Amino acid sequence: MSLINVVVIGNGMVGHHYVDQLAGSGVAAKITVIGAEPRPAYDRVHLSEFFAGRKPEELALTTREHYKELGVDAHFGDAVVAIDRDAKVVTTEGGRTFHYDKLVMATGSYPFVPPIPGANLSNCLVYRTIDDLGMIQAKSKNAKVGVVVGGGLLGLEAANALQNLGLQTHVVEFAPGLMGVQLDGGGSTMLRRKIEALGVQVHTSKATQTIEETHGKGNTRLVMNFADGETLATDVIVFSAGIRPSDQLAKDCGLEVGPRGGITIDYHCRTSDSDIFAIGECALYGGMIFGLVAPGYRMAEVAVSQLSGEHNSFKGADMSTKLKLLGVDVGSIGDSHGKTDGAISYTFSDEREEVYKRLIVSADGKTALGAVLVGDCSDYDTLLQYYLNGIELPANPEAMILPASEGGAPLLGAAALPATATICSCHNVSKGDIISAIDGGCCSLADVKSCTAASTGCGGCAALLKNVVDDEMAARGMEVNTAICEHFNFTRQELFHIAKVESIKSFEDLIKHHGTGRGCEICKPAVGSILASLWNDYILEEKHVGLQDTNDTFLANMQKNGTYSIVPRIPGGEITPDKLIVLGEVGKKYNLYTKITGGQRIDLFGARVEQLPDIWKELIDAGFETGHAYGKALRTVKSCVGSTWCRYGVQDSVSMAIYVEDRYKGLRSPHKLKSAVSGCTRECAEAQSKDFGVIATEHGWNLYLCGNGGMKPRHADLFATDLDDETLIKYIDRFLMFYVRTADRLQRTSVWLDNLEGGLDYLKEVIIDDKLGICAELEAQMNSIVGTYQCEWKTTIEDPEKLKRFRQFVNSDAADERVVFVQERGQPRPATEEETDQLLAKSA
């Protein structure tokens, strides 16, 4: 039987997927792939990780050697320049010719550069390929300011790249909002707010008229001139204003293309020439270009099926997406703008927590049509399954986007999903496919991923995939994999024990000996917390940097305008007049907004990052130390005035609160910890809403455990009564270390207790009766933590190398000019965007 000669033009993700699928389909074919780039296919979805140190070979999807093993004739760095449809021959730039029986065009797309005078200057770049990223990196050396033209998905990825390179970053968008295709107005506004808080300045409704070189007249290399008369000085401009299908080859050889570009295809992915297929971003189906990798993969599979005899169809694809842009969770599902006739919507917006959610449903309220999520995508998987599978909504759909404390609906369990439910859209893996894989012998999440390829694309379905696999295995009586993530085949508790027993003191050592890969946003902070709980190292040691979030990195709490708040420790809420005066003087000197918090602390808001060490020094010199408000640690121990002053007090609650806070300050744990001590049962310190609370009695102290406020309040449980001082502290020591040792990542004490087999009674057996025989060890471990305490502020200001971190810009000592304040009620507050623009215009 003669072989079908198949030539594939393009070796991006979709072109590679076609080759991979065809090679494994059993079709008798001689496959030739021709790529314009000098390297085989690589992962464009995670391209921005190049700036985080990921090497090109680590992004590779295949190798030349692998293609040889498959019998694929692969050519790279020699673009196809002509197609002769009559002779069925393609010609490359180097003059080589290849004959085909069937031709597959996977030419992808190219970045759109608006026709702006000056857009071709040497420091005007695009963001599309590995080579583009290398050029951006080179041009950013010795640069201070970078601008991204385009506020869509790719534009914000490019902005993240520039910020990672240490540039003062701006985003210029022609439309009135960010990510206008995926987000509605409310979602776009919240996204802008969160991104600007991270130091990226956003300019919307801006039309760039010209770009000019400054020729050394200013501090930057380029200046952008806008239609409204304003200008923006920059060193580097990256165009990421959308894509255009690479269809010139198709036009040149007479294939039908759409009026706005794109190679026209039918539902079999055939072009107007029945021997030529088009797939991916170069293809136009139903008047639409599908710019995500998942639809491209579906097209590739459909095109392969025409040769294998299955003759599957492509009839469009879901364009829902979940991603993280500059650290901000963003989700868009279906009709995110509510354009469907009769559609109604429910909106939840929390500006304090910076969360925006909108659910669009049918007129009868029974069907999900779309959703927008910004700042919190925890509901994404549930909402997507309701949308994709037409599952009837509950009677109160709005509950699906409300916090649990407001009556929010529970997540849709894996068991409730139909077999047809799509779990992984990148590789079109349904729940039924996962069950079939388990039927076929898969015994773990890794086995299922290997068998089905689920969660090996963008990775957005990882949590849902794990839920489905765990649920199915549990239903069969199989052992459920409780691994913390794909990089460690252990629970958090198991990782804690490994690190403790083997005295492992860095993430690198732990993943080298007990994990795989480079780690992720799940395991890195979890391991960082474990190491801090065990060894109490200085958190800004080089081996720990990068494991925690921004607050821990700068030992302060980032606020919405990119400044920081500083919370010195005030144990028990007791403070001398002299120290109060110092706080007032520091607040006045640095023009900080001051507020007494609900936890009896004084918060100083509005400090620029470069001011933090100077402020810390003044506070430390006055006897203050860090309050650890930025960490998953003990925050505060609240107290009333107790028997010293109050006529109802029966014990000295202030002295006990100060002792407790001084003992446990700095203790790192899976979640933040709060405590309180009340001097009598009137409970003025609100001890029963804390992770551990103490209430005085005539005969000692009552200890309450595992309460919390927050979005889902829970009253603490009475654990022990009438305790003397020594026994009280002994029980708290044991409780805290047992929690730190056994809790899951980011698990509050209340949730931990609810999930603890045996509940409160079991906890009493462990802590009071020493059922497990570990109490002496828990006490010794706590004594070690107490004995190695250090004030992280003090350690930082004593190390000149660590102080280099505290600059607004990596390559400049300049301050961010857009951090502007106005006076309100005699104190500074962050200026709104409109106020900022007005004040900067006046100063100019």
GROMACS .gro file of C-alpha atoms in nm, residues 239-644:
model
  406
  239PHE     CA    1   0.335   4.575   2.070
  240SER     CA    2   0.086   4.314   2.182
  241ALA     CA    3  -0.230   4.461   2.037
  242GLY     CA    4  -0.381   4.140   1.907
  243ILE     CA    5  -0.297   3.887   1.638
  244ARG     CA    6  -0.366   3.846   1.269
  245PRO     CA    7  -0.390   3.509   1.093
  246SER     CA    8  -0.085   3.418   0.885
  247ASP     CA    9  -0.276   3.365   0.561
  248GLN     CA   10  -0.053   3.524   0.297
  249LEU     CA   11   0.050   3.186   0.154
  250ALA     CA   12  -0.318   3.097   0.115
  251LYS     CA   13  -0.393   3.427  -0.058
  252ASP     CA   14  -0.098   3.386  -0.294
  253CYS     CA   15  -0.208   3.042  -0.409
  254GLY     CA   16  -0.573   3.138  -0.450
  255LEU     CA   17  -0.734   2.974  -0.149
  256GLU     CA   18  -1.047   3.138  -0.014
  257VAL     CA   19  -0.987   3.372   0.280
  258GLY     CA   20  -1.224   3.577   0.491
  259PRO     CA   21  -1.282   3.948   0.427
  260ARG     CA   22  -1.083   4.031   0.744
  261GLY     CA   23  -0.833   3.750   0.702
  262GLY     CA   24  -0.816   3.384   0.792
  263ILE     CA   25  -0.816   3.076   0.567
  264THR     CA   26  -1.176   2.968   0.525
  265ILE     CA   27  -1.243   2.608   0.634
  266ASP     CA   28  -1.546   2.379   0.657
  267TYR     CA   29  -1.640   2.160   0.951
  268HIS     CA   30  -1.384   1.902   0.834
  269CYS     CA   31  -1.112   2.172   0.846
  270ARG     CA   32  -1.078   2.159   0.466
  271THR     CA   33  -1.006   2.477   0.276
  272SER     CA   34  -1.153   2.565  -0.064
  273ASP     CA   35  -0.905   2.309  -0.200
  274SER     CA   36  -1.014   1.963  -0.082
  275ASP     CA   37  -0.650   1.848  -0.053
  276ILE     CA   38  -0.550   2.135   0.175
  277PHE     CA   39  -0.646   2.168   0.541
  278ALA     CA   40  -0.600   2.467   0.771
  279ILE     CA   41  -0.589   2.445   1.151
  280GLY     CA   42  -0.524   2.677   1.443
  281GLU     CA   43  -0.505   3.055   1.441
  282CYS     CA   44  -0.466   3.080   1.062
  283ALA     CA   45  -0.806   2.914   1.008
  284LEU     CA   46  -1.144   3.087   0.984
  285TYR     CA   47  -1.452   2.883   1.075
  286GLY     CA   48  -1.797   3.036   1.088
  287GLY     CA   49  -1.645   3.381   1.048
  288MET     CA   50  -1.436   3.337   1.365
  289ILE     CA   51  -1.067   3.293   1.444
  290PHE     CA   52  -1.015   3.071   1.749
  291GLY     CA   53  -0.717   3.215   1.933
  292LEU     CA   54  -0.675   2.956   2.208
  293VAL     CA   55  -0.473   2.637   2.195
  294ALA     CA   56  -0.763   2.404   2.283
  295PRO     CA   57  -0.971   2.482   1.968
  296GLY     CA   58  -0.652   2.447   1.762
  297TYR     CA   59  -0.598   2.101   1.903
  298ARG     CA   60  -0.959   2.008   1.817
  299MET     CA   61  -0.902   2.124   1.459
  300ALA     CA   62  -0.583   1.917   1.437
  301GLU     CA   63  -0.765   1.607   1.556
  302VAL     CA   64  -1.052   1.664   1.314
  303ALA     CA   65  -0.810   1.709   1.023
  304VAL     CA   66  -0.635   1.382   1.115
  305SER     CA   67  -0.970   1.204   1.131
  306GLN     CA   68  -1.035   1.285   0.764
  307LEU     CA   69  -0.737   1.064   0.674
  308SER     CA   70  -0.807   0.792   0.931
  309GLY     CA   71  -1.163   0.744   0.806
  310GLU     CA   72  -1.338   0.866   1.122
  311HIS     CA   73  -1.445   1.196   0.961
  312ASN     CA   74  -1.507   1.388   1.284
  313SER     CA   75  -1.634   1.746   1.270
  314PHE     CA   76  -1.525   2.080   1.408
  315LYS     CA   77  -1.822   2.298   1.488
  316GLY     CA   78  -1.666   2.570   1.696
  317ALA     CA   79  -1.524   2.557   2.047
  318ASP     CA   80  -1.574   2.696   2.394
  319MET     CA   81  -1.352   3.000   2.445
  320SER     CA   82  -1.378   3.007   2.824
  321THR     CA   83  -1.047   3.066   2.993
  322LYS     CA   84  -0.891   3.078   3.338
  323LEU     CA   85  -0.550   3.235   3.387
  324LYS     CA   86  -0.329   3.432   3.619
  325LEU     CA   87  -0.216   3.773   3.490
  326LEU     CA   88   0.052   3.953   3.693
  327GLY     CA   89  -0.051   3.729   3.981
  328VAL     CA   90  -0.422   3.818   3.945
  329ASP     CA   91  -0.673   3.534   3.898
  330VAL     CA   92  -0.901   3.599   3.597
  331GLY     CA   93  -1.176   3.377   3.460
  332SER     CA   94  -1.413   3.423   3.168
  333ILE     CA   95  -1.687   3.177   3.073
  334GLY     CA   96  -1.924   3.176   2.775
  335ASP     CA   97  -2.130   3.491   2.721
  336SER     CA   98  -1.931   3.705   2.962
  337HIS     CA   99  -2.094   4.026   2.835
  338GLY     CA  100  -2.453   3.905   2.873
  339LYS     CA  101  -2.546   3.964   2.508
  340THR     CA  102  -2.784   3.668   2.485
  341ASP     CA  103  -3.147   3.777   2.440
  342GLY     CA  104  -3.332   3.780   2.771
  343ALA     CA  105  -3.020   3.714   2.977
  344ILE     CA  106  -3.016   3.832   3.336
  345SER     CA  107  -2.712   3.864   3.558
  346TYR     CA  108  -2.606   3.855   3.922
  347THR     CA  109  -2.304   4.056   4.038
  348PHE     CA  110  -2.092   4.032   4.352
  349SER     CA  111  -1.824   4.297   4.409
  350ASP     CA  112  -1.605   4.327   4.717
  351GLU     CA  113  -1.365   4.621   4.682
  352ARG     CA  114  -1.200   4.552   5.016
  353GLU     CA  115  -1.102   4.199   4.915
  354GLU     CA  116  -1.073   4.315   4.550
  355VAL     CA  117  -1.298   4.041   4.417
  356TYR     CA  118  -1.549   4.075   4.132
  357LYS     CA  119  -1.787   3.803   4.014
  358ARG     CA  120  -2.071   3.815   3.765
  359LEU     CA  121  -2.297   3.525   3.668
  360ILE     CA  122  -2.510   3.551   3.352
  361VAL     CA  123  -2.810   3.318   3.334
  362SER     CA  124  -3.107   3.255   3.107
  363ALA     CA  125  -3.430   3.445   3.152
  364ASP     CA  126  -3.586   3.157   3.347
  365GLY     CA  127  -3.282   3.141   3.577
  366LYS     CA  128  -3.220   2.773   3.503
  367THR     CA  129  -2.919   2.780   3.270
  368ALA     CA  130  -2.575   2.935   3.307
  369LEU     CA  131  -2.482   3.141   3.001
  370GLY     CA  132  -2.154   3.292   3.115
  371ALA     CA  133  -1.950   3.433   3.399
  372VAL     CA  134  -1.671   3.678   3.483
  373LEU     CA  135  -1.434   3.623   3.777
  374VAL     CA  136  -1.156   3.859   3.883
  375GLY     CA  137  -0.948   3.819   4.198
  376ASP     CA  138  -1.097   3.482   4.294
  377CYS     CA  139  -1.142   3.193   4.051
  378SER     CA  140  -1.233   2.932   4.312
  379ASP     CA  141  -1.581   2.902   4.158
  380TYR     CA  142  -1.454   2.873   3.799
  381ASP     CA  143  -1.457   2.494   3.764
  382THR     CA  144  -1.807   2.465   3.907
  383LEU     CA  145  -1.952   2.745   3.693
  384LEU     CA  146  -1.780   2.610   3.381
  385GLN     CA  147  -1.935   2.267   3.427
  386TYR     CA  148  -2.281   2.416   3.474
  387TYR     CA  149  -2.229   2.614   3.152
  388LEU     CA  150  -2.076   2.339   2.938
  389ASN     CA  151  -2.315   2.064   3.040
  390GLY     CA  152  -2.639   2.258   3.071
  391ILE     CA  153  -2.679   2.147   3.433
  392GLU     CA  154  -2.984   2.311   3.587
  393LEU     CA  155  -2.892   2.588   3.826
  394PRO     CA  156  -3.009   2.588   4.190
  395ALA     CA  157  -3.319   2.788   4.279
  396ASN     CA  158  -3.102   3.079   4.394
  397PRO     CA  159  -2.827   3.110   4.127
  398GLU     CA  160  -2.679   3.418   4.291
  399ALA     CA  161  -2.561   3.198   4.580
  400MET     CA  162  -2.306   3.041   4.344
  401ILE     CA  163  -2.091   3.354   4.345
  402LEU     CA  164  -2.146   3.462   4.706
  403PRO     CA  165  -1.893   3.392   4.984
  404ALA     CA  166  -1.986   3.102   5.210
  405SER     CA  167  -2.066   3.341   5.496
  406GLU     CA  168  -2.327   3.510   5.276
  407GLY     CA  169  -2.505   3.188   5.190
  408GLY     CA  170  -2.289   3.084   4.899
  409ALA     CA  171  -2.370   2.755   4.729
  410PRO     CA  172  -2.135   2.459   4.775
  411LEU     CA  173  -1.910   2.353   4.490
  412LEU     CA  174  -2.050   2.110   4.236
  413GLY     CA  175  -1.911   1.772   4.335
  414ALA     CA  176  -1.729   1.553   4.086
  415ALA     CA  177  -1.996   1.285   4.128
  416ALA     CA  178  -2.264   1.526   4.000
  417LEU     CA  179  -2.092   1.577   3.664
  418PRO     CA  180  -2.219   1.375   3.368
  419ALA     CA  181  -1.980   1.143   3.184
  420THR     CA  182  -1.985   1.384   2.890
  421ALA     CA  183  -1.855   1.674   3.101
  422THR     CA  184  -1.535   1.817   2.955
  423ILE     CA  185  -1.266   1.823   3.223
  424CYS     CA  186  -0.966   1.924   3.009
  425SER     CA  187  -1.056   2.147   2.717
  426CYS     CA  188  -0.696   2.160   2.583
  427HIS     CA  189  -0.699   1.788   2.508
  428ASN     CA  190  -1.076   1.736   2.496
  429VAL     CA  191  -1.079   1.492   2.787
  430SER     CA  192  -1.420   1.418   2.935
  431LYS     CA  193  -1.510   1.269   3.269
  432GLY     CA  194  -1.600   0.952   3.077
  433ASP     CA  195  -1.247   0.940   2.931
  434ILE     CA  196  -1.102   0.963   3.282
  435ILE     CA  197  -1.326   0.683   3.407
  436SER     CA  198  -1.225   0.472   3.107
  437ALA     CA  199  -0.860   0.534   3.188
  438ILE     CA  200  -0.917   0.413   3.544
  439ASP     CA  201  -1.109   0.113   3.403
  440GLY     CA  202  -0.802   0.045   3.189
  441GLY     CA  203  -0.569   0.023   3.487
  442CYS     CA  204  -0.471   0.380   3.581
  443CYS     CA  205  -0.421   0.385   3.955
  444SER     CA  206  -0.309   0.743   4.019
  445LEU     CA  207  -0.351   1.100   3.902
  446ALA     CA  208  -0.015   1.076   3.724
  447ASP     CA  209  -0.132   0.761   3.541
  448VAL     CA  210  -0.451   0.936   3.426
  449LYS     CA  211  -0.256   1.241   3.305
  450SER     CA  212  -0.013   1.020   3.115
  451CYS     CA  213  -0.292   0.815   2.958
  452THR     CA  214  -0.531   1.098   2.864
  453ALA     CA  215  -0.296   1.402   2.848
  454ALA     CA  216  -0.546   1.584   3.071
  455SER     CA  217  -0.397   1.888   3.249
  456THR     CA  218  -0.078   1.876   3.039
  457GLY     CA  219  -0.179   2.180   2.833
  458CYS     CA  220  -0.247   2.508   3.012
  459GLY     CA  221  -0.293   2.325   3.344
  460GLY     CA  222  -0.609   2.518   3.436
  461CYS     CA  223  -0.808   2.200   3.497
  462ALA     CA  224  -0.560   2.050   3.748
  463ALA     CA  225  -0.781   2.093   4.055
  464LEU     CA  226  -1.096   1.962   3.885
  465LEU     CA  227  -0.909   1.667   3.734
  466LYS     CA  228  -0.777   1.570   4.077
  467ASN     CA  229  -1.128   1.592   4.224
  468VAL     CA  230  -1.271   1.366   3.954
  469VAL     CA  231  -0.989   1.111   3.987
  470ASP     CA  232  -1.006   1.110   4.368
  471ASP     CA  233  -1.386   1.078   4.366
  472GLU     CA  234  -1.383   0.789   4.120
  473MET     CA  235  -1.109   0.604   4.305
  474ALA     CA  236  -1.279   0.652   4.640
  475ALA     CA  237  -1.605   0.518   4.493
  476ARG     CA  238  -1.418   0.203   4.387
  477GLY     CA  239  -1.251   0.158   4.723
  478MET     CA  240  -0.910   0.243   4.574
  479GLU     CA  241  -0.645   0.441   4.756
  480VAL     CA  242  -0.685   0.812   4.686
  481ASN     CA  243  -0.372   1.011   4.606
  482THR     CA  244  -0.353   1.303   4.847
  483ALA     CA  245  -0.036   1.455   4.701
  484ILE     CA  246  -0.007   1.829   4.759
  485CYS     CA  247   0.058   1.887   4.386
  486GLU     CA  248   0.214   1.720   4.084
  487HIS     CA  249   0.566   1.809   4.199
  488PHE     CA  250   0.547   1.625   4.532
  489ASN     CA  251   0.376   1.292   4.582
  490PHE     CA  252   0.316   1.376   4.948
  491THR     CA  253   0.064   1.558   5.163
  492ARG     CA  254   0.170   1.875   5.345
  493GLN     CA  255   0.187   1.672   5.666
  494GLU     CA  256   0.418   1.417   5.503
  495LEU     CA  257   0.641   1.692   5.363
  496PHE     CA  258   0.660   1.842   5.712
  497HIS     CA  259   0.784   1.512   5.854
  498ILE     CA  260   1.033   1.458   5.570
  499ALA     CA  261   1.182   1.804   5.616
  500LYS     CA  262   1.199   1.754   5.994
  501VAL     CA  263   1.346   1.403   5.998
  502GLU     CA  264   1.602   1.474   5.723
  503SER     CA  265   1.679   1.828   5.846
  504ILE     CA  266   1.603   1.967   5.501
  505LYS     CA  267   1.627   2.346   5.508
  506SER     CA  268   1.564   2.461   5.151
  507PHE     CA  269   1.302   2.410   4.881
  508GLU     CA  270   1.576   2.312   4.634
  509ASP     CA  271   1.696   2.026   4.854
  510LEU     CA  272   1.342   1.903   4.920
  511ILE     CA  273   1.239   1.894   4.554
  512LYS     CA  274   1.575   1.749   4.449
  513HIS     CA  275   1.544   1.449   4.681
  514HIS     CA  276   1.167   1.405   4.710
  515GLY     CA  277   1.000   1.581   4.418
  516THR     CA  278   1.015   1.657   4.047
  517GLY     CA  279   1.022   1.966   3.828
  518ARG     CA  280   1.058   2.325   3.946
  519GLY     CA  281   0.763   2.359   4.182
  520CYS     CA  282   0.447   2.568   4.153
  521GLU     CA  283   0.231   2.825   4.330
  522ILE     CA  284   0.083   2.547   4.545
  523CYS     CA  285   0.392   2.372   4.676
  524LYS     CA  286   0.636   2.664   4.699
  525PRO     CA  287   0.448   2.867   4.963
  526ALA     CA  288   0.348   2.549   5.144
  527VAL     CA  289   0.710   2.435   5.170
  528GLY     CA  290   0.816   2.789   5.262
  529SER     CA  291   0.571   2.777   5.551
  530ILE     CA  292   0.693   2.433   5.659
  531LEU     CA  293   1.058   2.537   5.661
  532ALA     CA  294   0.977   2.855   5.854
  533SER     CA  295   0.776   2.658   6.110
  534LEU     CA  296   1.057   2.406   6.156
  535TRP     CA  297   1.377   2.609   6.145
  536ASN     CA  298   1.272   2.971   6.195
  537ASP     CA  299   1.526   3.094   5.937
  538TYR     CA  300   1.531   3.456   5.827
  539ILE     CA  301   1.269   3.462   5.553
  540LEU     CA  302   1.475   3.672   5.310
  541GLU     CA  303   1.764   3.425   5.298
  542GLU     CA  304   1.837   3.363   4.929
  543LYS     CA  305   1.720   3.001   4.955
  544HIS     CA  306   1.376   3.113   5.075
  545VAL     CA  307   1.316   3.411   4.844
  546GLY     CA  308   1.052   3.334   4.582
  547LEU     CA  309   0.859   3.089   4.797
  548GLN     CA  310   0.628   3.346   4.954
  549ASP     CA  311   0.406   3.623   4.821
  550THR     CA  312   0.475   3.996   4.790
  551ASN     CA  313   0.388   4.076   5.152
  552ASP     CA  314   0.645   3.834   5.291
  553THR     CA  315   0.903   3.943   5.035
  554PHE     CA  316   0.887   4.304   5.156
  555LEU     CA  317   0.794   4.231   5.522
  556ALA     CA  318   0.495   4.464   5.489
  557ASN     CA  319   0.140   4.458   5.351
  558MET     CA  320   0.095   4.586   4.996
  559GLN     CA  321  -0.199   4.822   4.953
  560LYS     CA  322  -0.409   4.894   4.645
  561ASN     CA  323  -0.194   5.184   4.521
  562GLY     CA  324   0.133   4.990   4.542
  563THR     CA  325   0.244   5.137   4.877
  564TYR     CA  326   0.280   4.936   5.197
  565SER     CA  327   0.140   4.940   5.547
  566ILE     CA  328   0.359   4.882   5.852
  567VAL     CA  329   0.229   4.715   6.166
  568PRO     CA  330   0.468   4.714   6.463
  569ARG     CA  331   0.396   4.466   6.738
  570ILE     CA  332   0.210   4.602   7.041
  571PRO     CA  333   0.181   4.296   7.267
  572GLY     CA  334  -0.154   4.272   7.436
  573GLY     CA  335  -0.244   4.618   7.309
  574GLU     CA  336  -0.037   4.776   7.588
  575ILE     CA  337   0.176   5.074   7.483
  576THR     CA  338   0.361   5.349   7.668
  577PRO     CA  339   0.297   5.719   7.596
  578ASP     CA  340   0.657   5.750   7.470
  579LYS     CA  341   0.599   5.477   7.212
  580LEU     CA  342   0.271   5.635   7.109
  581ILE     CA  343   0.457   5.960   7.050
  582VAL     CA  344   0.714   5.777   6.833
  583LEU     CA  345   0.439   5.627   6.619
  584GLY     CA  346   0.287   5.971   6.578
  585GLU     CA  347   0.623   6.124   6.487
  586VAL     CA  348   0.698   5.849   6.231
  587GLY     CA  349   0.352   5.882   6.078
  588LYS     CA  350   0.395   6.259   6.054
  589LYS     CA  351   0.752   6.243   5.917
  590TYR     CA  352   0.667   6.001   5.636
  591ASN     CA  353   0.314   6.134   5.577
  592LEU     CA  354   0.150   5.801   5.665
  593TYR     CA  355  -0.218   5.731   5.724
  594THR     CA  356  -0.259   5.592   6.076
  595LYS     CA  357  -0.536   5.373   6.206
  596ILE     CA  358  -0.604   5.166   6.516
  597THR     CA  359  -0.710   4.821   6.395
  598GLY     CA  360  -0.965   4.579   6.535
  599GLY     CA  361  -0.680   4.374   6.680
  600GLN     CA  362  -0.551   4.657   6.903
  601ARG     CA  363  -0.263   4.748   6.673
  602ILE     CA  364  -0.167   5.072   6.504
  603ASP     CA  365  -0.133   5.044   6.128
  604LEU     CA  366   0.076   5.296   5.932
  605PHE     CA  367  -0.035   5.313   5.567
  606GLY     CA  368   0.121   5.463   5.257
  607ALA     CA  369   0.492   5.387   5.285
  608ARG     CA  370   0.684   5.358   4.959
  609VAL     CA  371   0.897   5.048   4.926
  610GLU     CA  372   1.221   5.249   4.945
  611GLN     CA  373   1.101   5.410   5.271
  612LEU     CA  374   1.040   5.081   5.454
  613PRO     CA  375   1.394   5.026   5.596
  614ASP     CA  376   1.418   5.385   5.724
  615ILE     CA  377   1.080   5.359   5.897
  616TRP     CA  378   1.168   5.022   6.047
  617LYS     CA  379   1.494   5.162   6.188
  618GLU     CA  380   1.317   5.445   6.365
  619LEU     CA  381   1.061   5.205   6.510
  620ILE     CA  382   1.326   4.952   6.619
  621ASP     CA  383   1.534   5.225   6.782
  622ALA     CA  384   1.223   5.314   6.985
  623GLY     CA  385   1.181   4.955   7.103
  624PHE     CA  386   0.929   4.826   6.848
  625GLU     CA  387   0.961   4.511   6.637
  626THR     CA  388   0.776   4.359   6.344
  627GLY     CA  389   0.415   4.261   6.407
  628HIS     CA  390   0.428   3.992   6.134
  629ALA     CA  391   0.111   4.135   5.981
  630TYR     CA  392   0.243   4.022   5.642
  631GLY     CA  393   0.294   3.653   5.721
  632LYS     CA  394   0.105   3.335   5.792
  633ALA     CA  395   0.202   3.372   6.155
  634LEU     CA  396   0.071   3.490   6.490
  635ARG     CA  397  -0.075   3.834   6.422
  636THR     CA  398  -0.191   3.965   6.759
  637VAL     CA  399  -0.314   3.874   7.104
  638LYS     CA  400  -0.595   4.109   7.198
  639SER     CA  401  -0.676   4.186   7.560
  640CYS     CA  402  -0.905   4.383   7.785
  641VAL     CA  403  -0.760   4.576   8.081
  642GLY     CA  404  -0.840   4.287   8.319
  643SER     CA  405  -0.824   4.290   8.696
  644THR     CA  406  -0.561   4.566   8.703
   0.00000   0.00000   0.00000
